[in-house]
Amino acid sequence: MSKQTALYQEHVDAGGKIVDFAGWQLPINYGSQIREHNAVREGCGVFDVSHMTVIDVTGSEAIDFLRVVLANDVEKLERAGEALYSAMLNERAGIIDDLIAYRRESGYRIVVNAATRAKVVDWLAGVVPRFDVALSERPELAMLAVQGPKAIATVVSLFDAPDIAELPAFNALELGAAMIARTGYTGEDGVEIILPGDDAIALWRRLLAADVAPCGLGARDTLRLEAGLNLYGQDMSDANHPLESNLAWTIDWSDEERGFLGRDALSAIKADGAERKLTGLILDGKGVIRTGAKVVTDAGEGVVTSGIFSPTLGYSIALARLPRSAKGDVQVELRGSLASARLQRPPFVRKGKSLVKG
Amino acid sequence: MSEIPTELRYASSHEWARLEEDGSVTVGISDHAQDALGDVVYVELPEVGSQVAGGQEAGVVESVKAASDIYAPVGGTVVAVNSELEDAPETVNEDPYHNGWFFRIEPDNADDLSQLLDADGYAESCEADAH
């Protein structure tokens, strides 16, 4: 039986078309995915992301624990409120999940994916006994992402908290029971707010009353792909390592003494050079590149991990895992025949502007 | 609940057909179909003057979700296409039974239209799909 977030009835009332996503009943759209996408690029939209898994990490060795289970290094979070993005790797350097870790006054908070919840909880439980650390899941907390060029002004006025406007990217502040973080999955400015379910319902209603567009999973997917952000389970999985997933920048090698899980395997891969890379594609003509399509390059074949029609650009874009030396013009399978496409380093769009050259 | 006008005929593959006064047949996709597809982003239409066979592919509609073939509900010659869909494919979502039409056929056999489903038959067909 799939689960409902605290906001389920709000979605139904707002005309949301409900689908099953990772065991949760969530809206795919509220009428038009493209209109919701454009609302976030041009104004402000709100997403219910309460299906995400919130885990608080406490204990005297919380930092030591996270420095082992995360490939990025929480040591660089100097103050409460600072956050970073990281992969969590298995011993073969396969990606178990991707997440955001926040430093708090006491301990840390990590937010992992919904679909990976059971796997991640099991994996972490296997490492916990080595440390003085306690994990506590927070299923009673909901999460809203408020995103778009007008998001900050809207949230500042609703919370009556000008401090939010001063928050740097990847920083959070806690206001009572709410954590407000300047993070997101859209390539726009905005916040993600973690708060108790009842408070989330009240905030949702105030946001909609302030003309913020409710946005579903469909728009979330096209926004994140334009922003060049991976979707776990689609662009990467346990079968992929970070160096073939456009995530080399998230690996912190600087402390040579830090034996994060997967480090030895990833070091060996790095020394040999990754055989594949995750990069972007742009379709030259009409049509839509679909997830799973074959890509033919001079350096061999690859596969589309996520393909969409980009509402901002007006043509189809994709992420694809290709041979490392692939470059320039390629061909992609489109409804049974091959069409010409070219490589484009993601992101494709940031803060409403195209980053595509030519 | 989706709209199914009673004056039209339907194929179980979700096209509608309207007999015009001049004997030609206008073709589009149903409200149910556009809703299931989600936002339409491209429409590929047959060429004016081309021959299409009843029940055969005559075009493609691509949405944010998927690409679907459009079948000609009756066989004949394509006499007009809605080229406005090229720049405004969202018209298919906004107005599936009027401005969102796809193409018009001069049917080889006018009786073919009576082989198609009426509104009740199409509603039953959609209902059966859902189970």
Short mmCIF file of C-alpha atoms in Angstrom, two decimals:
data_model
loop_
_atom_site.label_atom_id
_atom_site.label_comp_id
_atom_site.label_asym_id
_atom_site.label_seq_id
_atom_site.Cartn_x
_atom_site.Cartn_y
_atom_site.Cartn_z
CA MET A 1 0.00 0.00 0.00
CA SER A 2 1.61 3.27 -1.00
CA LYS A 3 1.94 6.04 1.55
CA GLN A 4 0.52 9.55 1.66
CA THR A 5 2.35 12.65 2.79
CA ALA A 6 0.78 15.12 5.23
CA LEU A 7 -0.20 17.17 2.16
CA TYR A 8 -2.06 14.45 0.27
CA GLN A 9 -5.48 16.05 0.65
CA GLU A 10 -4.04 19.43 -0.35
CA HIS A 11 -2.81 17.89 -3.62
CA VAL A 12 -6.22 16.40 -4.35
CA ASP A 13 -7.91 19.71 -3.54
CA ALA A 14 -5.50 21.59 -5.85
CA GLY A 15 -6.41 19.25 -8.75
CA GLY A 16 -3.24 17.14 -8.55
CA LYS A 17 -3.09 14.03 -10.71
CA ILE A 18 -1.86 11.44 -8.23
CA VAL A 19 0.62 8.72 -9.20
CA ASP A 20 2.69 6.20 -7.28
CA PHE A 21 6.29 7.33 -6.88
CA ALA A 22 8.74 5.24 -4.85
CA GLY A 23 5.84 3.93 -2.76
CA TRP A 24 4.27 7.36 -2.22
CA GLN A 25 1.09 8.86 -3.64
CA LEU A 26 2.25 12.14 -5.11
CA PRO A 27 1.01 14.54 -7.82
CA ILE A 28 2.61 14.21 -11.27
CA ASN A 29 1.05 17.57 -12.19
CA TYR A 30 -1.88 19.84 -11.36
CA GLY A 31 -3.04 20.21 -14.97
CA SER A 32 0.02 21.24 -16.98
CA GLN A 33 3.57 20.17 -16.27
CA ILE A 34 4.97 22.82 -18.61
CA ARG A 35 3.04 25.62 -16.94
CA GLU A 36 4.39 24.48 -13.56
CA HIS A 37 7.91 24.30 -14.97
CA ASN A 38 7.65 27.85 -16.30
CA ALA A 39 6.22 29.12 -13.01
CA VAL A 40 9.44 28.02 -11.28
CA ARG A 41 11.71 29.51 -13.97
CA GLU A 42 9.80 32.82 -14.00
CA GLY A 43 8.14 33.23 -10.62
CA CYS A 44 7.69 30.78 -7.80
CA GLY A 45 6.50 27.22 -7.35
CA VAL A 46 6.14 24.83 -4.42
CA PHE A 47 6.80 21.09 -4.40
CA ASP A 48 5.84 18.59 -1.71
CA VAL A 49 9.02 16.58 -1.18
CA SER A 50 7.93 15.03 2.11
CA HIS A 51 8.66 11.58 0.71
CA MET A 52 12.38 12.31 1.17
CA THR A 53 13.91 10.55 4.18
CA VAL A 54 15.17 12.78 7.01
CA ILE A 55 17.67 11.18 9.40
CA ASP A 56 19.23 12.97 12.39
CA VAL A 57 22.75 11.88 13.33
CA THR A 58 23.83 12.55 16.92
CA GLY A 59 26.43 11.31 19.40
CA SER A 60 30.00 12.25 20.24
CA GLU A 61 31.32 10.58 17.07
CA ALA A 62 28.66 11.79 14.62
CA ILE A 63 31.30 13.61 12.61
CA ASP A 64 33.63 10.60 12.51
CA PHE A 65 30.76 8.40 11.39
CA LEU A 66 29.79 10.74 8.53
CA ARG A 67 33.43 11.15 7.46
CA VAL A 68 33.44 7.38 6.88
CA VAL A 69 30.04 6.88 5.21
CA LEU A 70 30.15 9.96 2.94
CA ALA A 71 32.53 10.54 0.03
CA ASN A 72 32.39 14.30 0.58
CA ASP A 73 33.87 15.54 3.86
CA VAL A 74 31.61 17.04 6.54
CA GLU A 75 34.78 18.31 8.24
CA LYS A 76 34.44 21.38 6.03
CA LEU A 77 31.08 22.31 7.57
CA GLU A 78 32.46 24.81 10.05
CA ARG A 79 29.26 26.12 11.61
CA ALA A 80 25.75 24.95 12.38
CA GLY A 81 23.60 25.53 9.30
CA GLU A 82 26.25 24.75 6.71
CA ALA A 83 25.41 21.95 4.29
CA LEU A 84 26.99 19.88 1.55
CA TYR A 85 25.96 17.45 -1.17
CA SER A 86 27.54 14.00 -1.07
CA ALA A 87 27.42 10.51 -2.48
CA MET A 88 27.33 7.51 -0.18
CA LEU A 89 29.39 4.66 -1.63
CA ASN A 90 29.64 0.92 -1.11
CA GLU A 91 33.02 -0.89 -0.90
CA ARG A 92 33.14 -1.15 -4.72
CA ALA A 93 32.55 2.62 -4.99
CA GLY A 94 29.02 2.03 -6.31
CA ILE A 95 26.65 4.85 -5.38
CA ILE A 96 24.23 3.74 -2.65
CA ASP A 97 22.54 7.14 -2.62
CA ASP A 98 23.09 10.86 -2.95
CA LEU A 99 22.12 13.22 -0.15
CA ILE A 100 22.50 16.56 1.56
CA ALA A 101 24.14 16.69 4.99
CA TYR A 102 23.44 19.69 7.28
CA ARG A 103 25.50 20.54 10.35
CA ARG A 104 23.28 21.43 13.33
CA GLU A 105 23.93 22.92 16.77
CA SER A 106 24.17 19.37 17.99
CA GLY A 107 25.00 16.70 15.42
CA TYR A 108 23.94 16.53 11.77
CA ARG A 109 20.88 15.95 9.63
CA ILE A 110 20.99 14.02 6.37
CA VAL A 111 18.22 13.97 3.76
CA VAL A 112 18.29 10.91 1.51
CA ASN A 113 16.00 9.68 -1.27
CA ALA A 114 12.64 7.99 -0.73
CA ALA A 115 13.21 5.02 -3.04
CA THR A 116 16.49 4.15 -1.30
CA ARG A 117 15.27 4.51 2.27
CA ALA A 118 15.36 0.85 3.37
CA LYS A 119 18.70 0.19 1.67
CA VAL A 120 20.34 3.27 3.18
CA VAL A 121 19.00 2.62 6.68
CA ASP A 122 20.35 -0.98 6.51
CA TRP A 123 23.71 0.16 5.19
CA LEU A 124 24.13 2.82 7.87
CA ALA A 125 23.02 0.40 10.60
CA GLY A 126 25.94 -1.81 9.59
CA VAL A 127 28.42 1.00 10.23
CA VAL A 128 26.84 2.49 13.37
CA PRO A 129 28.33 -0.07 15.84
CA ARG A 130 31.84 1.21 15.08
CA PHE A 131 31.00 4.66 16.48
CA ASP A 132 29.36 6.46 19.37
CA VAL A 133 26.54 7.62 17.15
CA ALA A 134 22.74 7.41 17.08
CA LEU A 135 20.50 7.68 14.02
CA SER A 136 16.94 8.80 14.27
CA GLU A 137 14.53 8.91 11.36
CA ARG A 138 12.05 11.78 11.39
CA PRO A 139 9.00 10.52 9.47
CA GLU A 140 6.79 13.08 11.25
CA LEU A 141 8.56 15.87 9.35
CA ALA A 142 7.26 17.10 6.02
CA MET A 143 9.32 18.96 3.45
CA LEU A 144 8.38 21.70 1.00
CA ALA A 145 10.64 23.05 -1.74
CA VAL A 146 9.81 26.67 -2.64
CA GLN A 147 11.73 27.51 -5.80
CA GLY A 148 12.01 30.28 -8.36
CA PRO A 149 13.27 33.87 -8.72
CA LYS A 150 10.47 35.10 -6.43
CA ALA A 151 10.83 32.29 -3.86
CA ILE A 152 13.02 34.10 -1.35
CA ALA A 153 10.89 37.24 -1.22
CA THR A 154 7.78 35.10 -0.77
CA VAL A 155 9.23 32.99 2.03
CA VAL A 156 10.73 36.00 3.82
CA SER A 157 7.32 37.65 3.96
CA LEU A 158 5.44 34.51 5.04
CA PHE A 159 7.89 33.69 7.84
CA ASP A 160 8.51 37.36 8.63
CA ALA A 161 12.19 36.37 8.77
CA PRO A 162 14.52 38.68 6.80
CA ASP A 163 17.45 36.42 7.80
CA ILE A 164 16.32 33.99 5.10
CA ALA A 165 17.29 36.52 2.41
CA GLU A 166 20.83 36.64 3.84
CA LEU A 167 21.32 32.86 3.83
CA PRO A 168 24.11 31.84 1.47
CA ALA A 169 23.52 28.89 -0.86
CA PHE A 170 23.83 25.55 0.92
CA ASN A 171 23.16 27.12 4.31
CA ALA A 172 20.21 26.57 6.60
CA LEU A 173 18.68 28.21 9.63
CA GLU A 174 16.31 26.76 12.18
CA LEU A 175 13.22 28.73 13.20
CA GLY A 176 11.38 26.88 15.97
CA ALA A 177 10.53 23.44 14.59
CA ALA A 178 11.33 24.42 10.99
CA MET A 179 14.65 24.10 9.17
CA ILE A 180 14.91 26.41 6.18
CA ALA A 181 17.75 25.64 3.76
CA ARG A 182 18.86 27.54 0.67
CA THR A 183 18.98 24.42 -1.44
CA GLY A 184 16.90 22.94 -4.22
CA TYR A 185 16.66 20.69 -7.25
CA THR A 186 15.63 23.15 -9.94
CA GLY A 187 18.59 25.39 -10.86
CA GLU A 188 16.71 28.38 -9.42
CA ASP A 189 17.10 30.26 -6.18
CA GLY A 190 14.86 29.03 -3.40
CA VAL A 191 14.59 27.10 -0.19
CA GLU A 192 13.72 23.67 1.07
CA ILE A 193 11.80 23.75 4.33
CA ILE A 194 11.66 20.77 6.69
CA LEU A 195 8.83 21.15 9.23
CA PRO A 196 6.14 19.22 11.12
CA GLY A 197 3.27 17.95 8.96
CA ASP A 198 0.58 20.25 10.37
CA ASP A 199 2.80 23.28 9.92
CA ALA A 200 3.48 22.16 6.36
CA ILE A 201 -0.24 22.13 5.57
CA ALA A 202 -0.61 25.68 6.94
CA LEU A 203 2.44 26.87 4.99
CA TRP A 204 1.23 25.17 1.79
CA ARG A 205 -2.10 27.01 2.04
CA ARG A 206 -0.41 30.35 2.64
CA LEU A 207 1.92 29.80 -0.31
CA LEU A 208 -0.98 28.98 -2.64
CA ALA A 209 -2.89 31.99 -1.32
CA ALA A 210 0.20 34.07 -2.23
CA ASP A 211 -0.12 32.80 -5.85
CA VAL A 212 2.75 30.33 -5.62
CA ALA A 213 2.13 27.56 -8.17
CA PRO A 214 1.77 24.01 -6.85
CA CYS A 215 4.18 21.88 -8.89
CA GLY A 216 4.28 18.12 -9.40
CA LEU A 217 6.86 15.44 -10.04
CA GLY A 218 6.76 16.05 -13.80
CA ALA A 219 7.99 19.64 -13.52
CA ARG A 220 10.46 18.59 -10.84
CA ASP A 221 12.02 16.19 -13.35
CA THR A 222 12.31 18.65 -16.25
CA LEU A 223 13.66 21.40 -13.97
CA ARG A 224 16.34 19.19 -12.42
CA LEU A 225 17.42 17.82 -15.79
CA GLU A 226 17.77 21.30 -17.28
CA ALA A 227 19.83 22.13 -14.18
CA GLY A 228 22.05 19.12 -14.90
CA LEU A 229 21.21 17.40 -11.61
CA ASN A 230 21.21 13.62 -11.44
CA LEU A 231 18.21 11.57 -10.40
CA TYR A 232 19.16 8.57 -8.30
CA GLY A 233 17.91 5.29 -9.78
CA GLN A 234 17.95 6.77 -13.26
CA ASP A 235 21.23 8.60 -13.92
CA MET A 236 23.14 6.64 -11.30
CA SER A 237 22.71 3.59 -9.10
CA ASP A 238 24.72 1.02 -7.13
CA ALA A 239 26.12 -0.09 -10.50
CA ASN A 240 27.78 3.32 -11.11
CA HIS A 241 30.67 5.08 -9.44
CA PRO A 242 30.84 8.87 -9.03
CA LEU A 243 33.55 9.36 -11.67
CA GLU A 244 31.18 8.10 -14.39
CA SER A 245 28.25 10.03 -12.90
CA ASN A 246 29.47 13.63 -13.24
CA LEU A 247 30.11 13.66 -9.48
CA ALA A 248 33.93 13.82 -9.32
CA TRP A 249 33.53 17.28 -7.75
CA THR A 250 31.75 15.79 -4.74
CA ILE A 251 34.60 13.48 -3.75
CA ASP A 252 36.87 15.00 -1.12
CA TRP A 253 40.29 13.36 -1.36
CA SER A 254 42.12 16.08 0.61
CA ASP A 255 42.54 14.28 3.94
CA GLU A 256 44.59 11.25 2.99
CA GLU A 257 43.98 9.71 6.40
CA ARG A 258 40.20 9.70 5.89
CA GLY A 259 39.18 6.17 4.95
CA PHE A 260 35.69 6.83 3.58
CA LEU A 261 33.87 3.72 2.40
CA GLY A 262 34.57 3.06 -1.26
CA ARG A 263 37.75 5.16 -1.24
CA ASP A 264 40.15 2.32 -2.16
CA ALA A 265 38.01 1.12 -5.05
CA LEU A 266 37.43 4.67 -6.30
CA SER A 267 41.15 5.45 -6.06
CA ALA A 268 41.93 2.49 -8.29
CA ILE A 269 39.29 3.58 -10.81
CA LYS A 270 40.68 7.11 -10.75
CA ALA A 271 44.23 5.86 -11.35
CA ASP A 272 43.13 3.88 -14.42
CA GLY A 273 40.74 6.58 -15.61
CA ALA A 274 36.98 6.03 -15.72
CA GLU A 275 35.84 4.25 -18.88
CA ARG A 276 32.60 6.17 -19.15
CA LYS A 277 31.24 9.59 -18.34
CA LEU A 278 27.83 11.09 -17.71
CA THR A 279 27.25 14.12 -19.87
CA GLY A 280 24.54 16.03 -21.68
CA LEU A 281 22.95 15.74 -25.13
CA ILE A 282 21.03 18.23 -27.22
CA LEU A 283 18.78 17.05 -30.04
CA ASP A 284 19.26 19.03 -33.25
CA GLY A 285 15.82 18.42 -34.73
CA LYS A 286 12.30 17.71 -33.59
CA GLY A 287 11.27 14.87 -31.33
CA VAL A 288 12.02 13.92 -27.77
CA ILE A 289 14.99 11.87 -26.59
CA ARG A 290 13.57 9.21 -24.28
CA THR A 291 15.19 7.56 -21.29
CA GLY A 292 16.95 4.32 -22.28
CA ALA A 293 17.64 5.31 -25.90
CA LYS A 294 20.88 4.13 -27.47
CA VAL A 295 23.57 6.71 -28.31
CA VAL A 296 26.11 6.06 -31.08
CA THR A 297 29.43 7.95 -30.86
CA ASP A 298 32.82 7.69 -32.60
CA ALA A 299 34.15 6.17 -29.39
CA GLY A 300 31.43 3.51 -29.08
CA GLU A 301 27.88 3.21 -27.85
CA GLY A 302 26.25 4.70 -24.80
CA VAL A 303 22.80 5.08 -23.31
CA VAL A 304 20.43 7.91 -22.40
CA THR A 305 19.85 7.86 -18.63
CA SER A 306 17.23 10.67 -18.66
CA GLY A 307 15.68 12.36 -21.68
CA ILE A 308 13.07 15.10 -21.79
CA PHE A 309 11.61 17.92 -23.81
CA SER A 310 13.09 21.04 -22.22
CA PRO A 311 10.32 23.61 -21.75
CA THR A 312 12.84 26.43 -21.18
CA LEU A 313 14.91 25.70 -24.29
CA GLY A 314 12.12 24.48 -26.55
CA TYR A 315 13.89 21.30 -27.66
CA SER A 316 14.90 17.94 -26.31
CA ILE A 317 17.85 17.44 -23.96
CA ALA A 318 19.18 14.42 -22.11
CA LEU A 319 21.77 13.04 -19.78
CA ALA A 320 23.66 10.07 -21.22
CA ARG A 321 26.39 7.71 -20.07
CA LEU A 322 28.94 7.54 -22.89
CA PRO A 323 32.46 6.29 -23.56
CA ARG A 324 34.89 8.71 -21.92
CA SER A 325 36.44 9.96 -25.15
CA ALA A 326 33.13 10.60 -26.93
CA LYS A 327 32.86 14.16 -28.16
CA GLY A 328 31.21 16.46 -30.65
CA ASP A 329 28.37 15.14 -32.76
CA VAL A 330 26.65 11.86 -31.93
CA GLN A 331 23.54 9.99 -32.97
CA VAL A 332 20.69 9.04 -30.71
CA GLU A 333 17.93 6.52 -31.26
CA LEU A 334 14.61 8.24 -31.76
CA ARG A 335 11.53 6.10 -32.39
CA GLY A 336 13.54 3.35 -34.02
CA SER A 337 15.87 5.43 -36.21
CA LEU A 338 18.98 7.48 -35.50
CA ALA A 339 18.87 11.27 -35.20
CA SER A 340 21.76 13.69 -34.85
CA ALA A 341 22.55 15.22 -31.48
CA ARG A 342 25.52 16.99 -29.93
CA LEU A 343 27.23 16.80 -26.60
CA GLN A 344 26.69 19.59 -24.12
CA ARG A 345 28.20 19.70 -20.68
CA PRO A 346 25.39 20.07 -18.14
CA PRO A 347 23.84 22.19 -16.72
CA PHE A 348 21.70 23.36 -19.64
CA VAL A 349 19.83 26.09 -17.75
CA ARG A 350 20.60 28.05 -14.63
CA LYS A 351 18.57 30.84 -13.05
CA GLY A 352 16.25 31.02 -16.02
CA LYS A 353 19.06 31.41 -18.59
CA SER A 354 20.21 28.99 -21.26
CA LEU A 355 23.84 27.86 -20.92
CA VAL A 356 23.80 26.21 -24.34
CA LYS A 357 26.25 27.74 -26.78
CA GLY A 358 25.58 28.28 -30.46
CA MET B 1 -14.37 12.89 -16.33
CA SER B 2 -13.28 13.58 -19.87
CA GLU B 3 -15.47 15.16 -22.50
CA ILE B 4 -16.83 12.93 -25.32
CA PRO B 5 -18.99 14.95 -27.75
CA THR B 6 -21.89 12.90 -29.09
CA GLU B 7 -21.74 14.31 -32.63
CA LEU B 8 -18.33 12.70 -33.29
CA ARG B 9 -17.17 9.18 -34.11
CA TYR B 10 -14.20 7.55 -32.38
CA ALA B 11 -11.54 4.88 -32.82
CA SER B 12 -10.58 2.76 -29.82
CA SER B 13 -7.04 4.10 -30.40
CA HIS B 14 -8.43 7.49 -29.19
CA GLU B 15 -8.81 9.47 -32.43
CA TRP B 16 -12.05 11.29 -33.13
CA ALA B 17 -13.53 11.80 -36.61
CA ARG B 18 -16.00 14.45 -37.75
CA LEU B 19 -17.86 14.32 -41.06
CA GLU B 20 -17.77 17.79 -42.64
CA GLU B 21 -20.43 19.20 -44.98
CA ASP B 22 -18.15 18.72 -48.01
CA GLY B 23 -17.81 15.00 -47.25
CA SER B 24 -14.29 15.20 -45.83
CA VAL B 25 -13.44 13.84 -42.39
CA THR B 26 -11.55 15.86 -39.78
CA VAL B 27 -9.41 13.89 -37.34
CA GLY B 28 -8.00 14.70 -33.90
CA ILE B 29 -7.37 13.00 -30.58
CA SER B 30 -9.89 12.77 -27.75
CA ASP B 31 -9.92 14.73 -24.52
CA HIS B 32 -9.21 11.46 -22.74
CA ALA B 33 -6.12 10.91 -24.94
CA GLN B 34 -4.68 14.40 -24.45
CA ASP B 35 -5.19 14.10 -20.70
CA ALA B 36 -3.43 10.74 -20.60
CA LEU B 37 -0.53 12.03 -22.72
CA GLY B 38 0.05 15.20 -20.70
CA ASP B 39 1.45 18.36 -22.29
CA VAL B 40 1.91 17.85 -26.04
CA VAL B 41 5.27 19.16 -27.30
CA TYR B 42 5.44 17.98 -30.93
CA VAL B 43 2.98 16.86 -33.56
CA GLU B 44 4.08 15.14 -36.75
CA LEU B 45 1.45 15.35 -39.50
CA PRO B 46 1.03 13.53 -42.81
CA GLU B 47 1.67 15.36 -46.06
CA VAL B 48 -1.25 16.94 -47.86
CA GLY B 49 -2.03 14.75 -50.88
CA SER B 50 -0.71 11.56 -49.29
CA GLN B 51 -2.78 8.38 -49.09
CA VAL B 52 -3.56 6.94 -45.69
CA ALA B 53 -5.09 3.55 -44.98
CA GLY B 54 -7.79 3.14 -42.35
CA GLY B 55 -6.28 1.98 -39.06
CA GLN B 56 -2.74 2.77 -40.21
CA GLU B 57 -0.26 5.30 -38.81
CA ALA B 58 -0.72 8.78 -40.20
CA GLY B 59 1.18 10.90 -37.68
CA VAL B 60 2.83 11.09 -34.30
CA VAL B 61 2.04 13.06 -31.18
CA GLU B 62 4.80 13.53 -28.62
CA SER B 63 4.11 14.68 -25.10
CA VAL B 64 6.27 15.30 -22.07
CA LYS B 65 5.56 11.67 -21.21
CA ALA B 66 5.62 9.60 -24.40
CA ALA B 67 5.34 9.43 -28.18
CA SER B 68 2.17 7.94 -29.67
CA ASP B 69 1.19 7.08 -33.21
CA ILE B 70 -1.91 8.71 -34.65
CA TYR B 71 -3.94 6.30 -36.74
CA ALA B 72 -6.19 7.33 -39.60
CA PRO B 73 -9.70 6.29 -38.53
CA VAL B 74 -10.73 5.98 -42.18
CA GLY B 75 -8.71 5.47 -45.36
CA GLY B 76 -8.41 8.17 -48.01
CA THR B 77 -6.44 11.17 -49.22
CA VAL B 78 -5.11 13.81 -46.84
CA VAL B 79 -6.60 17.12 -48.01
CA ALA B 80 -5.52 19.43 -45.17
CA VAL B 81 -3.32 19.45 -42.06
CA ASN B 82 -3.39 21.74 -39.05
CA SER B 83 0.03 23.35 -39.48
CA GLU B 84 -0.66 25.69 -36.55
CA LEU B 85 0.11 22.77 -34.25
CA GLU B 86 3.75 23.09 -35.29
CA ASP B 87 4.16 26.32 -33.33
CA ALA B 88 1.42 25.72 -30.79
CA PRO B 89 1.26 22.00 -29.96
CA GLU B 90 -0.36 22.88 -26.62
CA THR B 91 -3.57 23.56 -28.59
CA VAL B 92 -4.07 19.78 -28.60
CA ASN B 93 -4.37 19.91 -24.80
CA GLU B 94 -6.36 23.12 -24.67
CA ASP B 95 -8.92 22.44 -27.35
CA PRO B 96 -8.73 18.81 -28.53
CA TYR B 97 -12.05 18.80 -30.44
CA HIS B 98 -11.76 22.09 -32.33
CA ASN B 99 -8.56 24.11 -32.79
CA GLY B 100 -6.50 21.05 -31.85
CA TRP B 101 -7.51 19.02 -34.95
CA PHE B 102 -4.71 17.14 -36.76
CA PHE B 103 -5.67 16.51 -40.41
CA ARG B 104 -8.58 16.14 -42.80
CA ILE B 105 -9.16 13.15 -45.07
CA GLU B 106 -11.20 12.78 -48.25
CA PRO B 107 -12.42 9.26 -47.48
CA ASP B 108 -12.24 6.50 -50.11
CA ASN B 109 -15.47 5.15 -48.75
CA ALA B 110 -17.80 7.44 -46.80
CA ASP B 111 -19.45 4.43 -45.17
CA ASP B 112 -16.23 3.65 -43.29
CA LEU B 113 -17.19 6.33 -40.78
CA SER B 114 -20.16 4.28 -39.60
CA GLN B 115 -17.76 1.47 -38.63
CA LEU B 116 -16.30 3.71 -35.92
CA LEU B 117 -17.50 3.91 -32.32
CA ASP B 118 -20.15 6.37 -31.24
CA ALA B 119 -19.69 8.39 -28.03
CA ASP B 120 -21.18 5.68 -25.81
CA GLY B 121 -19.11 2.99 -27.46
CA TYR B 122 -15.95 5.04 -27.02
CA ALA B 123 -16.74 5.75 -23.36
CA GLU B 124 -17.12 1.99 -22.82
CA SER B 125 -13.86 1.35 -24.64
CA CYS B 126 -12.02 3.84 -22.38
CA GLU B 127 -13.65 2.27 -19.36
CA ALA B 128 -12.48 -1.18 -20.48
CA ASP B 129 -8.91 0.16 -20.95
CA ALA B 130 -8.89 1.36 -17.37
CA HIS B 131 -9.44 -2.17 -16.01
#
